[in-house]
Structure formats: C-alpha cells, structure tokens
Coordinates of C-alpha atoms in Angstrom, one line a residue:
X23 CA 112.1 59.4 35.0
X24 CA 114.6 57.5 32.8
X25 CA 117.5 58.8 30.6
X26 CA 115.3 57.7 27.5
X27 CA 113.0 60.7 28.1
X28 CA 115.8 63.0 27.0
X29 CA 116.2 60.9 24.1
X30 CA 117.1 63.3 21.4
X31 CA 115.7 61.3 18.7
X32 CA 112.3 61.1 20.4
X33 CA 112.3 64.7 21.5
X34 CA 110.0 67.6 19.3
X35 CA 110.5 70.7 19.3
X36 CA 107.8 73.4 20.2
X37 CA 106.4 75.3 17.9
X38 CA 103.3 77.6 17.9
X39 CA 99.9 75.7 18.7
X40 CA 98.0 73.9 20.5
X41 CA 99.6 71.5 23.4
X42 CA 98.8 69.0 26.3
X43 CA 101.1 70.0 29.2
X44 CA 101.0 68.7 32.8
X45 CA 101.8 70.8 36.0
X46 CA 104.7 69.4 37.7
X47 CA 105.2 71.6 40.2
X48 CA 103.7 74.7 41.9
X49 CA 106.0 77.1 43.8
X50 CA 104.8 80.2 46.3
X51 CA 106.9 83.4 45.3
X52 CA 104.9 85.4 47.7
X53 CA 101.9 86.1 49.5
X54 CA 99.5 86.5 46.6
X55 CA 102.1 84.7 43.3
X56 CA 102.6 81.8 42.2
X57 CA 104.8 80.2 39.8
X58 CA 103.3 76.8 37.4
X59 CA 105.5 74.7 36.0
X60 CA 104.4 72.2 32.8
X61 CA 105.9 69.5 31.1
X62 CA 105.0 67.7 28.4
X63 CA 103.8 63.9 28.5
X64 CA 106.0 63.2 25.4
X65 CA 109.7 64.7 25.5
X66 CA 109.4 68.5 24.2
X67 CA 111.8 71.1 24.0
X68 CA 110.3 74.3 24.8
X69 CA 112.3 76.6 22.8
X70 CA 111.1 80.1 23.0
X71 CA 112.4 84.1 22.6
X72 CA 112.7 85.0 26.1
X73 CA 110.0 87.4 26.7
X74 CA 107.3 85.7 25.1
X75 CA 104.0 84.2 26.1
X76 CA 101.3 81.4 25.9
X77 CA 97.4 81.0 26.0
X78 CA 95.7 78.9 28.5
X79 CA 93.0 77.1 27.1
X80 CA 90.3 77.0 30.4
X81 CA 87.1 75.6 31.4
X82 CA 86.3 77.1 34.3
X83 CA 82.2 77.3 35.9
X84 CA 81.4 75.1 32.8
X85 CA 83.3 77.9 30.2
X86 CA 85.7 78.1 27.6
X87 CA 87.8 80.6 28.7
X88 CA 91.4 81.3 26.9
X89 CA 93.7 83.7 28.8
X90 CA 97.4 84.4 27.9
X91 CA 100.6 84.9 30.1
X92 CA 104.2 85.5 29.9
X93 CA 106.7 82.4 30.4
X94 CA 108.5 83.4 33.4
X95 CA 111.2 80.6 32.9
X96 CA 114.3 80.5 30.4
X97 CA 114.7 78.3 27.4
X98 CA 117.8 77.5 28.7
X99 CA 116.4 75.3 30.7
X100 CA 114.5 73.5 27.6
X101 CA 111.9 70.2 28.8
X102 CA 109.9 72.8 30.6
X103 CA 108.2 76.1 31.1
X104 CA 106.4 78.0 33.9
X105 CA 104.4 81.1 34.3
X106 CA 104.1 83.1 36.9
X107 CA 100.4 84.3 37.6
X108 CA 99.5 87.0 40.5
X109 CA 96.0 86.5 42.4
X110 CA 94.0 89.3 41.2
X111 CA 91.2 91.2 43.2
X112 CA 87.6 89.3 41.0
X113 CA 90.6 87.7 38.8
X114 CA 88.1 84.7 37.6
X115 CA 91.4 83.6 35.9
X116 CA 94.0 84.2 38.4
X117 CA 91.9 83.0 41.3
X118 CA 90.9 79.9 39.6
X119 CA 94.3 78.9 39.1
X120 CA 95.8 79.6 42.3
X121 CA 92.8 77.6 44.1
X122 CA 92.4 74.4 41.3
X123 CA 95.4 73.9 39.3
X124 CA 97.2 71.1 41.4
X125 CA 100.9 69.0 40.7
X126 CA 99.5 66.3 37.6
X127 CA 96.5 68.6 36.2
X128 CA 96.5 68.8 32.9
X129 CA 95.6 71.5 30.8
X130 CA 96.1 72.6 26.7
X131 CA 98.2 75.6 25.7
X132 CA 98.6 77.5 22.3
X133 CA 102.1 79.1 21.6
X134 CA 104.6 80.3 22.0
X135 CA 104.6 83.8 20.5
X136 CA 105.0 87.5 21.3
X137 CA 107.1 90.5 19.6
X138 CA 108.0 91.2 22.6
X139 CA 111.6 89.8 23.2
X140 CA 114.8 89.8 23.9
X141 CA 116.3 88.0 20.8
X142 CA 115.0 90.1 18.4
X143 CA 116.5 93.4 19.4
X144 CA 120.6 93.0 20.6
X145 CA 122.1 95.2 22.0
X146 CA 125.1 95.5 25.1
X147 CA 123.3 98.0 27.1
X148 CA 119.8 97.1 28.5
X149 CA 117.5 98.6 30.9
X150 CA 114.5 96.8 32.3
X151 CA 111.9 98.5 33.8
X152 CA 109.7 96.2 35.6
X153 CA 106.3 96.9 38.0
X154 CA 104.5 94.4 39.8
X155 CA 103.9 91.2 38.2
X156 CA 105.6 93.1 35.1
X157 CA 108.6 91.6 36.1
X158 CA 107.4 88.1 34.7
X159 CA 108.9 88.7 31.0
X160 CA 111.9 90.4 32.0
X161 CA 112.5 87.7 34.4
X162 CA 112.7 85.5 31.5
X163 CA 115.2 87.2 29.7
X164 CA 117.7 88.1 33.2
X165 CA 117.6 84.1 33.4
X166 CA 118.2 83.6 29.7
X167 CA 121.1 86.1 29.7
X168 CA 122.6 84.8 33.1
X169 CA 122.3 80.9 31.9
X170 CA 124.1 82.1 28.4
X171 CA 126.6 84.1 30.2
X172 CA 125.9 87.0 27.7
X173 CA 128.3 90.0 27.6
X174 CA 125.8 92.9 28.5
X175 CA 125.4 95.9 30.6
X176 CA 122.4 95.5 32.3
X177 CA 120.7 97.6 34.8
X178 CA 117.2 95.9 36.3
X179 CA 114.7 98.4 37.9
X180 CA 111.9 96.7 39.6
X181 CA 109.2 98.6 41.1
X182 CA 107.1 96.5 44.4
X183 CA 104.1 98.0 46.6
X184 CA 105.8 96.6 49.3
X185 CA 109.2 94.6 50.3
X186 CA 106.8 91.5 50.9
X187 CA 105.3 92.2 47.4
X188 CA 109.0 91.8 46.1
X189 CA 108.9 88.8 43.3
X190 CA 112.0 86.4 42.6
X191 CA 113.6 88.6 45.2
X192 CA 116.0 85.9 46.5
X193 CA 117.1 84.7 42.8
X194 CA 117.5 88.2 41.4
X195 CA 120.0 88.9 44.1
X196 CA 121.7 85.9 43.7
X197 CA 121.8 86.5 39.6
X198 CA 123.3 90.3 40.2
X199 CA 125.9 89.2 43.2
X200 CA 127.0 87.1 40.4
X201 CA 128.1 89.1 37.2
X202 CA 129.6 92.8 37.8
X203 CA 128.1 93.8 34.9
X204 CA 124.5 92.8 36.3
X205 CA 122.6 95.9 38.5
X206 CA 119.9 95.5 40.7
X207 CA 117.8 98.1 41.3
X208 CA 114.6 98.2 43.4
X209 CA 112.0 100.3 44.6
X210 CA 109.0 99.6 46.8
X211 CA 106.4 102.1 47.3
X212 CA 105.7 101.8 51.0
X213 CA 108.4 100.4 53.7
X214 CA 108.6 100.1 57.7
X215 CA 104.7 98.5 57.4
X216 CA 104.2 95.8 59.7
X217 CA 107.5 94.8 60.8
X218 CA 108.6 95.0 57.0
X219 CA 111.7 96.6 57.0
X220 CA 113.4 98.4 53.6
X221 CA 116.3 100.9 53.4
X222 CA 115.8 101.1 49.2
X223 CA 114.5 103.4 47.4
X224 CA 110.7 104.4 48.2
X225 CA 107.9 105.9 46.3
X226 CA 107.1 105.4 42.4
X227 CA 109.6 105.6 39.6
X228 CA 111.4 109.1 38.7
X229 CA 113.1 110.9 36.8
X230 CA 116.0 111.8 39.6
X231 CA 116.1 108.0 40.4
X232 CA 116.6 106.6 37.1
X233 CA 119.5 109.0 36.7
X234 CA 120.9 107.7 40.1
X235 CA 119.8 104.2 38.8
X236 CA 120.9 104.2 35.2
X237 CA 122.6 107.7 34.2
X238 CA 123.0 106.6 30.8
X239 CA 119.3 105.4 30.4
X240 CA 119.2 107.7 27.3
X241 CA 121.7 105.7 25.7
X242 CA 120.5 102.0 26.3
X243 CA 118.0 99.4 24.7
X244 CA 114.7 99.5 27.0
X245 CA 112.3 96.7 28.2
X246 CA 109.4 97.7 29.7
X247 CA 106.6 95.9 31.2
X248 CA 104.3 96.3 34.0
X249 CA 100.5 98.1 35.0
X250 CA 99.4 100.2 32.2
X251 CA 99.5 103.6 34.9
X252 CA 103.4 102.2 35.2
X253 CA 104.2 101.5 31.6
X254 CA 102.6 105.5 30.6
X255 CA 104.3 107.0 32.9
X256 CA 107.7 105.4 32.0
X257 CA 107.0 106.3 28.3
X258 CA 106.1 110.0 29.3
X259 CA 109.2 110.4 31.4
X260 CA 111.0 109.2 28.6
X261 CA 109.3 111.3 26.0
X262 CA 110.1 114.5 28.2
X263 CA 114.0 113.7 27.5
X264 CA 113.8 112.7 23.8
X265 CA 114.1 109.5 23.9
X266 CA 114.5 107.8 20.7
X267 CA 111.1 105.4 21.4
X268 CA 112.9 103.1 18.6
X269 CA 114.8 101.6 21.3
X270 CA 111.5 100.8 23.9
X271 CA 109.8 97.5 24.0
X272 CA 106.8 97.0 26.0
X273 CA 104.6 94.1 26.9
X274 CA 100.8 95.2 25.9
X275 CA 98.2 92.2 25.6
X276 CA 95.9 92.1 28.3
X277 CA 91.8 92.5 28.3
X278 CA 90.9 94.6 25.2
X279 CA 91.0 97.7 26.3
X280 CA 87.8 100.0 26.9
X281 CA 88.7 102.3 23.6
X282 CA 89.4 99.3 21.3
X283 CA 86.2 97.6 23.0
X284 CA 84.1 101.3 22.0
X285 CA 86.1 101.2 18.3
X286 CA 84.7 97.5 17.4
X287 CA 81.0 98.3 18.8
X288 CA 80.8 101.8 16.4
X289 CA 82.6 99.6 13.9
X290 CA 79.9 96.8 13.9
X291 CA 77.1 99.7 13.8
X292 CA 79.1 101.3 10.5
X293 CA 79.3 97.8 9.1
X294 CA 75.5 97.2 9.3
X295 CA 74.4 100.3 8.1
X296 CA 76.7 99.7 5.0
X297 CA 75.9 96.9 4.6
X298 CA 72.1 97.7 3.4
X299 CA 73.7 99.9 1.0
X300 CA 76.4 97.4 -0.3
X301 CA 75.8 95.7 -4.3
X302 CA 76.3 91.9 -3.8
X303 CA 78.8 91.8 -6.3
X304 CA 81.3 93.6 -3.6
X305 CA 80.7 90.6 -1.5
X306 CA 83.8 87.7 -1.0
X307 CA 83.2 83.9 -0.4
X308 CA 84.7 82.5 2.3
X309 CA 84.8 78.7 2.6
X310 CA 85.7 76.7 5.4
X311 CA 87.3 73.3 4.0
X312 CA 86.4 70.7 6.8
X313 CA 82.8 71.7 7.1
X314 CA 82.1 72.4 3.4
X315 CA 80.3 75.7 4.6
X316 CA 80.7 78.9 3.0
X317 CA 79.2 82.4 3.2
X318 CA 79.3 85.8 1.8
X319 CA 80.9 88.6 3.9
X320 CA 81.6 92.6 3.3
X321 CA 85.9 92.7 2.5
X322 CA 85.7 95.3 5.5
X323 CA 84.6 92.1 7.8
X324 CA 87.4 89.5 9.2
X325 CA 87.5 85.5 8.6
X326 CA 86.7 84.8 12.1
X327 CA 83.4 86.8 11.4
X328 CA 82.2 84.9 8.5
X329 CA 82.8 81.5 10.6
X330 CA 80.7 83.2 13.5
X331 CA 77.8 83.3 10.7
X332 CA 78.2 80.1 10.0
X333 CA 78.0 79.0 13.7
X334 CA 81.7 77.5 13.7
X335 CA 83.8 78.4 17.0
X336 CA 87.3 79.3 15.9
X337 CA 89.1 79.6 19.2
X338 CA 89.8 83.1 19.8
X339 CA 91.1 85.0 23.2
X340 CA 91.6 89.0 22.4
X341 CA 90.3 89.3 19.6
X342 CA 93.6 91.8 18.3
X343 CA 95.9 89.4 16.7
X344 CA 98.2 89.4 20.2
X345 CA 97.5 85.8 21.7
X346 CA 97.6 83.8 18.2
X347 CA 94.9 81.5 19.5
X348 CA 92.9 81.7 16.4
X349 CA 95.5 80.3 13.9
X350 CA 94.2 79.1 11.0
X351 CA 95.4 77.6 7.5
X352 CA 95.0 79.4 4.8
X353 CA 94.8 77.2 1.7
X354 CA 93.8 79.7 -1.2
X355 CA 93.4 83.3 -2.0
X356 CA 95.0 86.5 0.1
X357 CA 93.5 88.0 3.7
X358 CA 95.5 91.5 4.6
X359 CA 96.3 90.4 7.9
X360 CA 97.0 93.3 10.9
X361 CA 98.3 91.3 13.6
X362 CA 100.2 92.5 17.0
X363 CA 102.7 90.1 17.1
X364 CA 100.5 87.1 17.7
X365 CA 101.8 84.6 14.6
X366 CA 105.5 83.9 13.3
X367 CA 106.9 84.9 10.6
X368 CA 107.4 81.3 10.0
X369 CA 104.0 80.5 10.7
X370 CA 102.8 83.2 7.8
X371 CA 105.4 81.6 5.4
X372 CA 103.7 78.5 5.9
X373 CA 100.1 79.9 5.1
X374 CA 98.8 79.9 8.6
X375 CA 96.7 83.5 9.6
X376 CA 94.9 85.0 12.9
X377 CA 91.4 84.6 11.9
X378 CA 90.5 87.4 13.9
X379 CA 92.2 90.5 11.9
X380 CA 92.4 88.8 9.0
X381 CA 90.5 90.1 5.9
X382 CA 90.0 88.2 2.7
X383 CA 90.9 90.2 -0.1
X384 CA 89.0 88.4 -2.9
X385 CA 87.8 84.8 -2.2
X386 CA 89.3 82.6 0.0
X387 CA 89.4 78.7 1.6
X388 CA 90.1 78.0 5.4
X389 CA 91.2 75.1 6.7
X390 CA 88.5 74.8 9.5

C-alpha cells in the first residue's frame, strides 16, 4: 500500500448505502467468534456512531440473503471496519461466514445506521451491560472512548457462559489497566470446567452484584445489549428499583420476532377483508420512476407492498425500518414513515424513506 491511498483529496466519506468492501483480515476471538475486517477498494473513511451497525448483502445456496450486524471496531480507527459474528447452532448466516468468507472476498454492505449509540446520548457516568456476543456494540464504543481519551466514569459488566467464552478478553483488560476511571467487571456462568479456571464472579446477573459492581447504577447512563432472556431480565431488575428507563439504551434488531411475525399475518388478513369493502376513490397511486410502473394500494398498505405488486424487488432485510436496507428516494408527495432507527435524519432531510414502513399519504413517486 502507498501513502497515496490516504490521500485526503481522493478519500469519501461513508455514508448510508450500499458499498463494495473487501475482507482483509479475519481474526479468531475464541472458540466459536470471529472478527471480519473490510476495506474499501477506493480510500473510504468509515465514519460511524460507535454502536451502530451494517447489512450484509448475501448469496448464499443460490439466495439473496441480507442480515445485519453491529461494527465491533471504532471510527477512530477510520479506513476500516469489522464485525464480530458468533457461530450460531443452524446459523445459515453465521455458519456461512465463518466456513466461506476468506482474506480478499468481496462482498456489498448497506449502512451505517442504528439509534443505538454512544454519541447521541453524553453523559460522564456509563454502565454497559453486555451478554454473550452482546458485547459487540459496546465494544465499539469502550474503543471509541479509550482512542478519544474521553473523561468518563465507566463501569463494563460483561456476562460469559464460560471463561473460554470470554470475547476481547485480552484487549478489555488491557483498555481498563489503562485509565482509573475504566472498570471491568465480569461474570461467567459456569467456572472450574475442564481445566478452565475462574475466581470472578459466577452465575447470571443480579441485583446484589450490580450493587458490588456499580453501587451507583441508579444514577448512571445505561447501554445494554445482549440475548433477549439477558436484555429482560436487566430491564426488570431495573424496573423493580425505579429506574428512570429514559436513561437505558438497548440494541433490538434481530429476526422479527414471533409476535411482530403473528401482528403482520392478522394484519394482511384485516387488510384483505377491507379491502373488498374499500370505494376506489380511497385508493393512492404509487409510481415507481425508473420502471414507469404504477399501481393502486389501500393508504393502510406500505410502499414496499405496492412494488411487491408490481413484481419489483426492493431490497429489504426485517422488514421493521431497523436495518435501512430498503432506502428509497422519495421524489413527490408525503409517506408517514415509522421507522426504528433504520434511516438518518440526514438521509430523511434529503427525501430518502424505508420502503418498508412507509405509507403514502396521498399520491406518491419512488425513485425505483
């Protein structure tokens, strides 16, 4: 690599959409994680709110398959990124990735975006609670406020199975030897197992060792991320004491769950039978500008349902405005858009919208 490839003037910045990246390197955390790092061919700074997260953009068996996952790096350290991706039991995603994405693949990424972060709610005092693979967001931001030397109180709970289970072990001991301010804390649930040593805490998260942890948790600006089952129980310990749930963040996009999944299938069933009693004159146009196609559509129906009529394939991963895979332009009339932190502000400004909870609100054009 040359010193032109830094070239400020020939550097871009990234912003949210779709990108070719190559995997540079591939590093072994542990037994079952493993950490990708991407570049870009052309000089990019990946500039992102620690926390954050992008959509892979898959074929695998021969399908399109678009799954999303926290940037486990800082943007401190800008002309690159990684994730950090745990093999999963029938993972199709996880597994794939561990056995077939090699140094020099290359593969297309939309992002970055996410409300959860760390820049968009300062504070001094933090706590992180982290489970598991959990720990990939958080890690993020420990990095970005290490790198920045930020003046903070943190105190970092991590929660393992096991010590060998244990992710960035080495570096998060190395980042909280570092800054007095900086507390490790970590907790595996089973110890002494197969040779494997641990004189921490054991079990699962409680209430008398958050207050040994962290006795001013009730008092500081909370992270949270990890197994649903984790993240509950953390909110419900926290509810107990009156916590002011202002002040907790969590990381939520995943698979849709099973009750949103059971909402959109009675949802579809409502929309049909309404729709035999529905006047045409309630109906709105939406027309997609490259393809000259339009079609008529109930207002309770979303834009990336009207392109589905018209057999068009707007990329689309959850389907609840969290990945932002499905950006679209906008180019006339007004959607009412209920996203979950899947588009900037800056994108909206600019007319772009999530196809999939977006819902016209009159007539409307789509740059697709």
């Amino acid at each position: 690599m040359t010193m032109n490839f830094l070239n400020p003037v020939t550097t871009q910045t990234w912003t949210n959409g779709r990108h070719l990246v190559r995997c540079v390197k591939v590093i072994q955390e542990t037994w079952d994680t493993r950490t990708f790092c991407f570049m870009a061919e052309q000089p990019v700074m990946f500039f992102f709110k620690p926390g954050q997260f992008v959509t892979l953009e898959l074929e695998i068996n021969g399908e399109p398959i678009m799954r999303s996952y926290t940037i486990s790096s800082s943007p401190s350290v800008p002309y690159s990124f990684s994730i950090t991706v745990k093999r999963m039991p029938g993972g199709v995603v996880s597994n794939w990735l561990h056995d077939n994405l090699s140094i020099n693949d290359e593969l297309a990424v939309h992002g970055p975006v996410g409300n959860f972060n760390i820049i968009d709610y300062p504070t001094d005092k933090i706590l992180m609670l982290s489970g598991g693979v959990g720990i990939t967001p958080l890690m993020s931001m420990v990095r970005w406020l290490f790198d920045t030397n930020a003046a903070v109180d943190l105190q970092f709970v991590h929660s393992a199975r096991t010590p060998k289970d244990l992710i960035f072990h080495r570096e998060l001991e190395h980042i909280f030897s570092r800054i007095p301010e900086f507390k490790l804390h970590i907790v595996c649930e089973r110890g002494d197992e197969l040779g494997e040593a641990w004189s921490g805490f054991r079990g699962y998260l409680n209430q008398a060792m958050l207050e040994l942890m962290a006795p001013d948790f009730m008092d500081r600006e909370i992270f949270c991320c990890g197994p649903t089952p984790y993240m509950n129980a953390v909110k419900q310990l926290l509810k107990a004491n009156g916590f002011n749930m202002d002040h907790y963040h969590e990381e939520s996009f995943g698979a849709t769950p099973m009750d949103v999944q059971e909402e959109v299938i009675e949802n579809v069933e409502q929309a049909e039978a309404e729709a035999e009693e529905v006047d045409a004159a309630d109906l709105v146009t939406v027309e997609f500008s490259s393809t000259g196609k339009s079609v008529k559509i109930l207002p309770s129906e979303t834009v990336h349902a009207a392109a589905s009529k018209l057999g068009l394939h707007i990329p689309k991963a959850c389907g609840m405005g969290i990945c932002g895979t499905c950006r679209v332009g906008l180019s006339a009339g007004q959607v009412e858009m209920e996203h979950n932190g899947g588009i900037t502000e800056e994108d909206i400004e600019e007319g772009y919208i999530l196809s999939c909870c977006s819902k016209p609100l009159g007539n409307v054009v789509v740059d697709f």
